[in-house]
Coordinates of C-alpha atoms in Angstrom, one line a residue:
M516 CA -8.6 -8.5 31.6
K517 CA -11.8 -10.4 30.9
R518 CA -11.0 -14.1 30.7
V519 CA -13.7 -16.6 30.1
H520 CA -13.5 -20.4 30.2
A521 CA -15.7 -23.4 30.8
F522 CA -13.4 -26.0 32.3
T523 CA -15.0 -27.8 35.2
D524 CA -15.2 -31.2 36.9
D525 CA -17.6 -32.8 34.4
A526 CA -17.3 -35.7 31.9
L527 CA -14.9 -33.8 29.8
G528 CA -12.7 -32.5 32.6
E529 CA -9.5 -31.1 31.2
L530 CA -9.1 -33.9 28.6
D531 CA -8.3 -33.3 24.9
G532 CA -10.2 -35.0 22.1
V533 CA -8.1 -38.2 22.2
G534 CA -8.5 -38.4 25.9
I535 CA -12.3 -38.1 25.7
A536 CA -12.5 -40.7 22.9
E537 CA -10.5 -43.1 25.0
R538 CA -12.8 -42.6 28.0
I539 CA -15.8 -43.2 25.8
A540 CA -14.3 -46.3 24.3
A541 CA -13.4 -47.7 27.7
G542 CA -16.9 -47.1 29.0
E543 CA -15.8 -44.7 31.6
I544 CA -18.2 -42.1 30.2
S545 CA -20.9 -42.3 27.6
S546 CA -21.1 -40.2 24.4
D547 CA -24.4 -38.9 25.9
E548 CA -22.5 -37.6 29.0
A549 CA -19.8 -36.1 26.8
V550 CA -22.3 -34.1 24.6
E551 CA -24.3 -32.9 27.6
A552 CA -21.1 -31.6 29.2
A553 CA -20.1 -29.9 26.0
L554 CA -23.5 -28.2 25.6
A555 CA -23.5 -27.0 29.2
R556 CA -20.1 -25.5 28.6
I557 CA -21.2 -23.8 25.4
D558 CA -24.2 -22.4 27.3
K559 CA -21.8 -21.0 29.9
V560 CA -19.4 -19.2 27.5
N561 CA -21.2 -18.5 24.2
P562 CA -23.4 -15.6 25.5
V563 CA -20.1 -13.8 25.9
L564 CA -18.0 -15.3 23.1
N565 CA -20.7 -15.3 20.3
A566 CA -19.1 -18.3 18.6
I567 CA -22.1 -20.4 17.6
A568 CA -23.7 -19.5 14.2
F569 CA -26.2 -22.4 14.3
D570 CA -27.1 -24.7 17.2
D571 CA -27.7 -28.3 16.4
R572 CA -27.9 -29.8 19.8
E573 CA -31.0 -32.0 19.4
R574 CA -29.5 -34.0 16.5
A575 CA -26.3 -34.3 18.5
R576 CA -28.1 -35.6 21.5
K577 CA -30.0 -38.2 19.4
R578 CA -26.7 -39.4 17.9
A579 CA -25.2 -39.6 21.3
V580 CA -28.1 -41.6 22.8
D581 CA -28.1 -43.9 19.7
N582 CA -24.2 -44.1 19.9
D583 CA -24.4 -43.7 16.2
F584 CA -20.7 -42.9 15.3
P585 CA -18.2 -44.3 12.9
H586 CA -15.2 -46.1 14.5
G587 CA -12.9 -43.2 14.0
A588 CA -10.3 -41.6 16.2
F589 CA -12.9 -39.2 17.8
A590 CA -15.9 -41.5 18.1
G591 CA -18.5 -39.7 20.2
V592 CA -16.3 -36.6 20.8
P593 CA -18.3 -33.3 20.7
S594 CA -17.2 -30.9 18.0
A595 CA -18.5 -28.3 15.6
I596 CA -18.2 -27.4 11.9
K597 CA -17.3 -24.0 10.5
N598 CA -20.3 -22.3 8.9
N599 CA -18.8 -22.1 5.4
T600 CA -18.9 -25.9 4.9
E601 CA -22.2 -27.6 4.0
Y602 CA -23.7 -29.9 6.6
A603 CA -27.1 -31.4 5.7
G604 CA -29.8 -29.8 7.8
L605 CA -28.1 -26.6 8.8
P606 CA -28.0 -23.4 6.8
T607 CA -24.5 -22.4 5.5
R608 CA -24.5 -18.6 5.7
Y609 CA -20.7 -18.0 5.3
G610 CA -20.9 -15.3 8.1
S611 CA -23.0 -13.0 5.8
A612 CA -26.6 -11.7 5.9
A613 CA -26.4 -11.8 2.0
V614 CA -26.8 -15.6 2.0
S615 CA -30.2 -17.1 2.7
D616 CA -30.8 -19.4 5.7
R617 CA -32.0 -22.3 3.5
P618 CA -30.6 -25.5 5.1
A619 CA -28.1 -27.5 3.1
T620 CA -29.6 -30.6 1.5
A621 CA -26.3 -32.7 1.5
N622 CA -22.9 -32.7 3.1
E623 CA -19.9 -31.5 1.1
A624 CA -16.9 -33.8 0.8
F625 CA -14.9 -32.6 3.8
T626 CA -18.0 -32.8 6.0
D627 CA -18.2 -36.5 5.3
Q628 CA -14.5 -36.9 5.9
F629 CA -14.8 -35.0 9.3
L630 CA -17.8 -37.0 10.4
A631 CA -16.0 -40.3 9.5
T632 CA -13.5 -39.5 12.3
G633 CA -16.5 -40.0 14.7
V634 CA -17.1 -36.5 15.9
N635 CA -20.5 -35.5 17.2
I636 CA -21.3 -32.1 15.6
V637 CA -23.2 -29.9 18.0
G638 CA -23.5 -26.9 15.8
A639 CA -21.8 -24.5 13.3
T640 CA -19.3 -21.9 14.3
T641 CA -19.0 -18.3 13.3
L642 CA -16.7 -16.7 10.7
P643 CA -16.5 -13.2 9.2
A644 CA -18.3 -12.6 6.0
F645 CA -17.1 -15.2 3.5
G646 CA -13.9 -15.7 5.5
L647 CA -12.4 -12.6 3.9
T648 CA -10.7 -11.1 6.9
A649 CA -8.5 -12.1 9.9
T650 CA -11.0 -11.2 12.7
T651 CA -14.4 -12.6 13.4
E652 CA -16.2 -9.3 13.5
F653 CA -19.4 -8.1 11.7
V654 CA -21.2 -5.0 10.6
D655 CA -24.6 -6.3 11.7
R656 CA -24.0 -8.3 14.9
E657 CA -21.8 -8.8 17.9
P658 CA -18.2 -10.0 17.3
T659 CA -16.8 -13.3 18.3
R660 CA -14.5 -12.6 21.2
N661 CA -11.2 -14.0 22.4
P662 CA -11.7 -16.1 25.6
W663 CA -8.2 -15.1 26.9
D664 CA -9.5 -11.5 27.0
T665 CA -12.9 -10.6 25.6
D666 CA -11.8 -7.1 24.6
Y667 CA -9.5 -8.8 21.9
S668 CA -10.1 -10.4 18.5
A669 CA -10.3 -14.2 18.3
G670 CA -8.8 -14.0 14.9
G671 CA -10.3 -15.2 11.7
S672 CA -11.7 -16.6 9.8
S673 CA -12.1 -19.7 11.9
G674 CA -12.7 -17.5 15.0
G675 CA -15.8 -19.2 16.4
S676 CA -14.1 -22.6 16.4
A677 CA -11.0 -21.3 18.0
A678 CA -12.9 -19.4 20.7
L679 CA -14.9 -22.5 21.7
V680 CA -11.9 -24.8 21.8
A681 CA -9.7 -22.3 23.7
A682 CA -12.5 -21.7 26.2
G683 CA -12.7 -25.5 26.8
A684 CA -16.3 -25.8 25.5
L685 CA -15.1 -28.3 22.9
P686 CA -11.9 -30.2 22.6
I687 CA -11.5 -29.8 18.8
A688 CA -13.4 -28.0 16.1
H689 CA -13.3 -27.7 12.3
A690 CA -11.4 -24.9 10.7
N691 CA -10.2 -24.1 7.3
D692 CA -7.5 -21.9 5.9
G693 CA -7.4 -19.8 2.7
G694 CA -4.9 -17.1 3.8
G695 CA -4.2 -18.1 7.4
S696 CA -7.7 -18.9 8.7
I697 CA -6.7 -21.9 10.8
R698 CA -3.3 -20.5 11.9
I699 CA -4.5 -16.9 12.7
P700 CA -7.2 -17.8 15.2
A701 CA -5.0 -20.6 16.6
A702 CA -2.4 -17.9 17.3
A703 CA -4.8 -15.4 18.8
C704 CA -6.5 -18.0 21.0
G705 CA -3.5 -20.1 22.1
L706 CA -4.2 -23.2 20.1
V707 CA -2.5 -25.7 17.7
G708 CA -3.5 -24.9 14.2
L709 CA -2.1 -27.0 11.3
K710 CA -2.9 -26.0 7.7
P711 CA -2.4 -29.2 5.8
T712 CA -0.8 -29.6 2.4
R713 CA -3.2 -28.7 -0.4
G714 CA -5.1 -31.9 -1.2
R715 CA -4.3 -33.7 2.1
T716 CA -7.9 -33.2 3.2
A717 CA -11.0 -33.0 1.0
P718 CA -11.1 -29.6 -0.7
A719 CA -13.5 -26.8 0.1
K720 CA -16.5 -26.8 -2.2
E721 CA -16.4 -23.1 -3.0
T722 CA -12.7 -22.9 -4.1
K723 CA -11.8 -26.3 -5.4
D724 CA -12.1 -25.2 -9.0
A725 CA -10.4 -21.7 -8.6
P726 CA -7.3 -20.9 -10.6
I727 CA -5.3 -21.3 -7.4
D728 CA -7.1 -23.3 -4.7
L729 CA -6.0 -21.5 -1.5
V730 CA -8.2 -23.4 1.0
S731 CA -7.2 -26.4 3.2
N732 CA -9.6 -28.0 5.7
G733 CA -8.4 -29.0 9.1
I734 CA -9.0 -28.5 12.8
V735 CA -8.0 -26.3 15.8
S736 CA -7.0 -28.2 19.0
R737 CA -5.4 -27.6 22.4
T738 CA -2.8 -30.4 22.0
V739 CA -0.5 -31.6 19.3
R740 CA -1.7 -35.2 19.6
D741 CA -5.3 -34.2 18.7
T742 CA -4.0 -32.6 15.5
A743 CA -1.7 -35.5 14.7
R744 CA -4.6 -38.0 15.3
F745 CA -6.9 -36.0 13.1
I746 CA -4.4 -36.0 10.2
A747 CA -3.8 -39.7 10.5
D748 CA -7.5 -40.5 10.6
A749 CA -8.3 -38.1 7.7
E750 CA -5.6 -39.9 5.7
R751 CA -7.1 -43.3 6.6
I752 CA -10.5 -42.1 5.5
R753 CA -9.4 -40.5 2.2
P754 CA -5.9 -41.7 1.1
V755 CA -4.1 -39.2 -1.1
G756 CA -1.8 -41.2 -3.5
D757 CA 0.2 -38.2 -4.8
L758 CA 1.4 -37.0 -1.4
P759 CA 3.8 -38.7 1.0
P760 CA 1.9 -40.5 3.7
V761 CA 2.0 -38.9 7.2
G762 CA 0.8 -41.8 9.3
L763 CA 0.2 -41.5 13.0
V764 CA 2.8 -39.2 14.5
E765 CA 3.0 -39.8 18.3
G766 CA 6.1 -38.0 19.5
P767 CA 9.3 -36.1 18.5
G768 CA 11.5 -37.3 15.7
A769 CA 15.1 -38.2 16.1
R770 CA 16.4 -36.1 13.1
R771 CA 17.9 -32.7 13.9
L772 CA 16.6 -30.1 11.5
K773 CA 18.0 -27.2 9.6
I774 CA 15.6 -24.3 10.2
A775 CA 15.3 -21.0 8.3
L776 CA 14.4 -18.1 10.7
V777 CA 12.3 -15.4 9.0
T778 CA 11.5 -12.3 11.0
E779 CA 11.0 -9.7 8.3
P780 CA 7.4 -9.6 6.9
L781 CA 7.0 -9.2 3.1
T782 CA 5.2 -6.0 3.9
G783 CA 8.6 -4.5 5.0
Q784 CA 7.5 -3.4 8.5
L785 CA 9.3 -4.3 11.6
L786 CA 7.8 -6.7 14.1
D787 CA 6.4 -5.3 17.3
R788 CA 8.7 -5.8 20.3
E789 CA 6.8 -8.7 21.9
T790 CA 6.4 -10.7 18.7
H791 CA 10.1 -10.2 17.8
K792 CA 11.1 -11.4 21.3
A793 CA 8.8 -14.4 21.1
V794 CA 10.1 -15.6 17.8
T795 CA 13.8 -15.1 18.7
D796 CA 13.2 -16.9 22.0
I797 CA 11.8 -19.9 20.2
A798 CA 14.7 -19.8 17.8
E799 CA 17.0 -20.1 20.8
L800 CA 14.9 -22.9 22.2
V801 CA 15.1 -25.0 19.0
E802 CA 18.9 -24.4 19.0
T803 CA 19.1 -25.9 22.6
L804 CA 17.2 -28.9 21.3
G805 CA 19.9 -29.5 18.8
H806 CA 18.4 -28.0 15.7
R807 CA 20.3 -25.4 13.6
T808 CA 18.7 -22.1 12.7
E809 CA 19.9 -19.5 10.2
M810 CA 18.2 -16.1 9.7
V811 CA 17.1 -15.6 6.1
P812 CA 14.8 -13.3 4.1
L813 CA 11.9 -14.8 2.3
P814 CA 13.0 -15.1 -1.4
V815 CA 9.8 -13.6 -2.6
D816 CA 9.3 -10.2 -4.2
R817 CA 7.3 -7.6 -2.3
A818 CA 4.9 -7.5 -5.3
Y819 CA 3.5 -10.7 -3.8
V820 CA 1.5 -8.6 -1.3
R821 CA -0.3 -6.8 -4.1
Q822 CA -0.7 -9.9 -6.2
F823 CA -2.3 -11.8 -3.3
I824 CA -4.7 -8.9 -2.6
D825 CA -5.6 -8.9 -6.3
Y826 CA -6.4 -12.6 -6.2
W827 CA -8.2 -12.3 -2.8
A828 CA -10.3 -9.5 -4.4
L829 CA -11.2 -11.8 -7.3
L830 CA -12.8 -14.2 -4.9
A831 CA -14.9 -11.4 -3.4
F832 CA -15.8 -10.1 -6.9
A833 CA -17.0 -13.6 -7.9
L834 CA -19.3 -14.0 -5.0
D835 CA -20.6 -10.4 -5.3
R836 CA -21.5 -10.7 -9.0
T837 CA -22.4 -14.4 -9.2
G838 CA -23.8 -15.1 -5.6
K839 CA -27.1 -16.3 -6.8
R840 CA -25.4 -19.0 -8.8
L841 CA -22.7 -19.8 -6.2
F842 CA -25.1 -20.0 -3.3
D843 CA -28.8 -19.9 -4.2
K844 CA -31.5 -17.5 -5.6
G845 CA -32.0 -16.0 -2.1
F846 CA -28.5 -14.3 -2.3
D847 CA -28.9 -10.6 -1.7
R848 CA -25.8 -8.6 -2.7
K849 CA -27.3 -5.5 -1.0
Q850 CA -26.5 -7.2 2.3
L851 CA -22.8 -7.5 1.6
D852 CA -20.5 -5.8 4.1
G853 CA -18.2 -2.9 3.2
L854 CA -15.0 -5.0 3.2
T855 CA -16.5 -7.5 0.7
R856 CA -17.8 -4.7 -1.5
G857 CA -14.5 -2.9 -1.3
L858 CA -12.6 -6.0 -2.4
S859 CA -15.0 -6.5 -5.3
R860 CA -14.5 -2.9 -6.4
H861 CA -10.7 -3.4 -6.1
C862 CA -10.9 -6.4 -8.4
L863 CA -13.0 -4.5 -10.9
R864 CA -10.5 -1.6 -11.0
H865 CA -7.6 -3.9 -11.4
L866 CA -9.1 -6.7 -13.4
Y867 CA -6.6 -6.0 -16.3
R868 CA -3.7 -7.1 -14.2
M869 CA -5.3 -10.3 -12.8
P870 CA -3.5 -12.7 -15.3
S871 CA -0.1 -11.2 -14.3
S872 CA -1.0 -11.4 -10.6
I873 CA -1.8 -15.0 -10.9
R874 CA 1.4 -15.7 -12.8
G875 CA 3.3 -13.7 -10.1
L876 CA 1.8 -15.9 -7.3
R877 CA 2.9 -19.0 -9.2
R878 CA 6.4 -17.6 -9.6
A879 CA 6.4 -16.8 -5.9
T880 CA 5.5 -20.4 -5.1
A881 CA 8.6 -21.6 -6.8
A882 CA 10.7 -19.0 -5.0
F883 CA 9.2 -19.8 -1.6
R884 CA 9.6 -23.5 -2.0
S885 CA 13.2 -23.0 -3.1
L886 CA 14.0 -22.4 0.6
H887 CA 13.4 -26.1 1.2
D888 CA 16.4 -26.9 -1.0
Q889 CA 18.5 -25.8 2.0
F890 CA 16.1 -25.9 5.0
D891 CA 13.8 -28.5 6.4
V892 CA 11.5 -26.0 8.2
I893 CA 10.8 -22.3 8.1
L894 CA 10.3 -20.6 11.5
S895 CA 8.5 -17.3 11.7
P896 CA 5.9 -15.5 13.8
T897 CA 2.4 -16.6 12.8
L898 CA 1.2 -12.9 12.8
G899 CA 2.9 -9.6 12.1
H900 CA 2.0 -8.3 15.6
T901 CA 0.1 -9.4 18.7
P902 CA -3.6 -9.9 18.4
P903 CA -5.5 -6.5 18.3
E904 CA -8.5 -5.4 20.3
I905 CA -12.0 -5.7 18.9
G906 CA -12.6 -2.9 16.4
Y907 CA -9.1 -2.6 14.9
L908 CA -9.9 -4.9 12.0
D909 CA -13.7 -4.1 11.9
P910 CA -15.0 -4.8 8.4
G911 CA -17.0 -1.6 8.5
V912 CA -14.0 0.8 8.7
D913 CA -12.7 2.7 5.7
F914 CA -11.6 0.1 3.1
D915 CA -8.1 1.4 2.4
E916 CA -7.4 1.6 6.2
A917 CA -8.8 -1.9 6.7
M918 CA -6.6 -3.4 4.0
D919 CA -3.5 -1.6 5.3
R920 CA -4.1 -2.9 8.8
L921 CA -5.0 -6.4 7.5
T922 CA -1.8 -6.8 5.4
R923 CA 0.4 -5.6 8.4
Y924 CA -1.3 -8.3 10.6
V925 CA -1.4 -11.1 8.1
A926 CA 2.1 -10.9 6.9
F927 CA 3.4 -14.5 7.2
T928 CA 0.6 -16.9 6.6
P929 CA -0.6 -16.4 2.9
A930 CA 2.6 -17.8 1.2
N931 CA 1.7 -21.3 2.4
N932 CA -1.7 -21.0 0.8
T933 CA -0.5 -20.0 -2.6
A934 CA 2.3 -22.6 -2.5
G935 CA 0.0 -25.3 -1.0
T936 CA 2.6 -26.1 1.6
P937 CA 1.8 -27.2 5.2
A938 CA 2.3 -24.9 8.2
I939 CA 1.5 -25.1 11.8
S940 CA 1.0 -22.4 14.5
L941 CA 1.9 -23.3 18.0
P942 CA 1.0 -21.4 21.2
L943 CA 4.6 -21.0 22.5
A944 CA 4.5 -17.4 23.8
Q945 CA 2.3 -14.8 25.4
S946 CA 2.3 -11.0 25.5
T947 CA 2.8 -9.1 28.7
N948 CA -1.0 -8.7 29.0
G949 CA -1.5 -12.5 28.7
I950 CA -2.7 -12.7 25.1
P951 CA -1.3 -15.7 23.2
I952 CA 1.4 -15.2 20.5
G953 CA 1.6 -17.9 17.9
I954 CA 4.8 -19.2 16.3
Q955 CA 4.7 -20.7 12.8
F956 CA 6.6 -23.6 11.4
A957 CA 6.3 -24.4 7.7
A958 CA 7.6 -27.4 5.6
D959 CA 7.6 -28.4 2.0
L960 CA 4.7 -30.1 0.2
G961 CA 3.5 -33.3 1.9
D962 CA 5.8 -33.0 5.0
E963 CA 3.3 -32.6 7.8
K964 CA 5.2 -35.4 9.6
T965 CA 8.2 -33.2 10.2
L966 CA 6.0 -30.4 11.5
L967 CA 4.1 -32.7 13.9
E968 CA 7.3 -34.3 15.2
L969 CA 8.8 -30.9 15.9
A970 CA 5.5 -29.7 17.4
F971 CA 5.5 -32.6 19.9
E972 CA 9.1 -31.8 20.8
L973 CA 8.3 -28.1 21.4
E974 CA 5.1 -28.9 23.4
A975 CA 7.2 -31.0 25.7
A976 CA 10.0 -28.5 26.0
R977 CA 7.7 -25.5 26.6
P978 CA 4.2 -26.7 27.7
F979 CA 1.4 -24.6 26.2
A980 CA -0.2 -22.0 28.6
R981 CA -3.6 -23.2 29.8
I982 CA -6.4 -20.7 30.1
Q983 CA -7.7 -22.4 33.2
D984 CA -4.4 -21.8 35.1
A985 CA -4.3 -18.1 34.5

């Protein structure tokens, strides 16, 4: 096992983002000390993890010295932004050599929302090409590695953010989720990963006008309270009138929940032994806490898998054929990786059925949400099997083989993206070789509060494994 972490006795210590913000506010450390500690940690682990797409340390240092931060929940706390989200002054390359390195001239909406929480962005984090797969691997450069064991995938598409947070280089980092891309790397790297309800946070620029907007912005963190504080602050900064307010959740709720236990993936395969044991163990744990669980199948036709792939392929087709308009004139489609080209070709071959696939996804949303007529929460594994070694999901392998492996792995997360419902991955289990196993809890539209209350309860009942203790 090749474990890598950066925890040490510096200004950040073993604190989460809330803890660091409190120390800065109390004058116990300065934001300058915090950012220097974070940069030293990044320099220690990034040569192995390959999680930084663009370094922006000099601007971060200047902000820290000037103490130039909004009065948000994370004022002065070092963080990073995923490199598919425009941040003025840095190139936004979406993990692909096809996109030019022209710096963004303005922030997109979520960037402003994230900055308003007070974070000090030290750089941009890696993602696979256009976030189209569940591992942060590339055809033209070294992969982003999992700090729990660098032979393993860090997940994707927010793999760079997850690797840095799990390794202790940063307390929190931006992530976004269009098919599981917050929850998958959170599961692989042993983190808390909440995909908010569609519209809870500012939408992603590239998908906000799509027929079904799959993408939600959020963060990955090591503690439930960091995620809860982020959601509360994001809501303060950008109130959403058509969703129930979440407010600041600070601990478990009193209400006992009725929970649907789902262990059969839509793909029809059986779970691997360790994932099955992990999810059934957590079902037993929630029962001991007074909640009720009942095993149910997802009320969604297996055609959903094909329909989601069709729609996912449509996104790849759009950037393949209209990249110069979507990005800039420097876009070079000859530099697209095999997975992106394969998805684009899939779309072209099956374009005739796209309207029916979109209708099918919308029907699946109604069926999926109908579970909440009977259940408060849906409990499942985050992933179809334990995180794989580097290379298993390599975007350069045969397209059909890559898609078969990908759909087996990403078997539980996409339904929440098409439905727009919130879901959280919690690091409640580990494999026999010490790799994290994420457990997912999902709720109905707007009900992040229930998920966060349950997450606080489970974090207390089964404290999350710490990489520095292993």
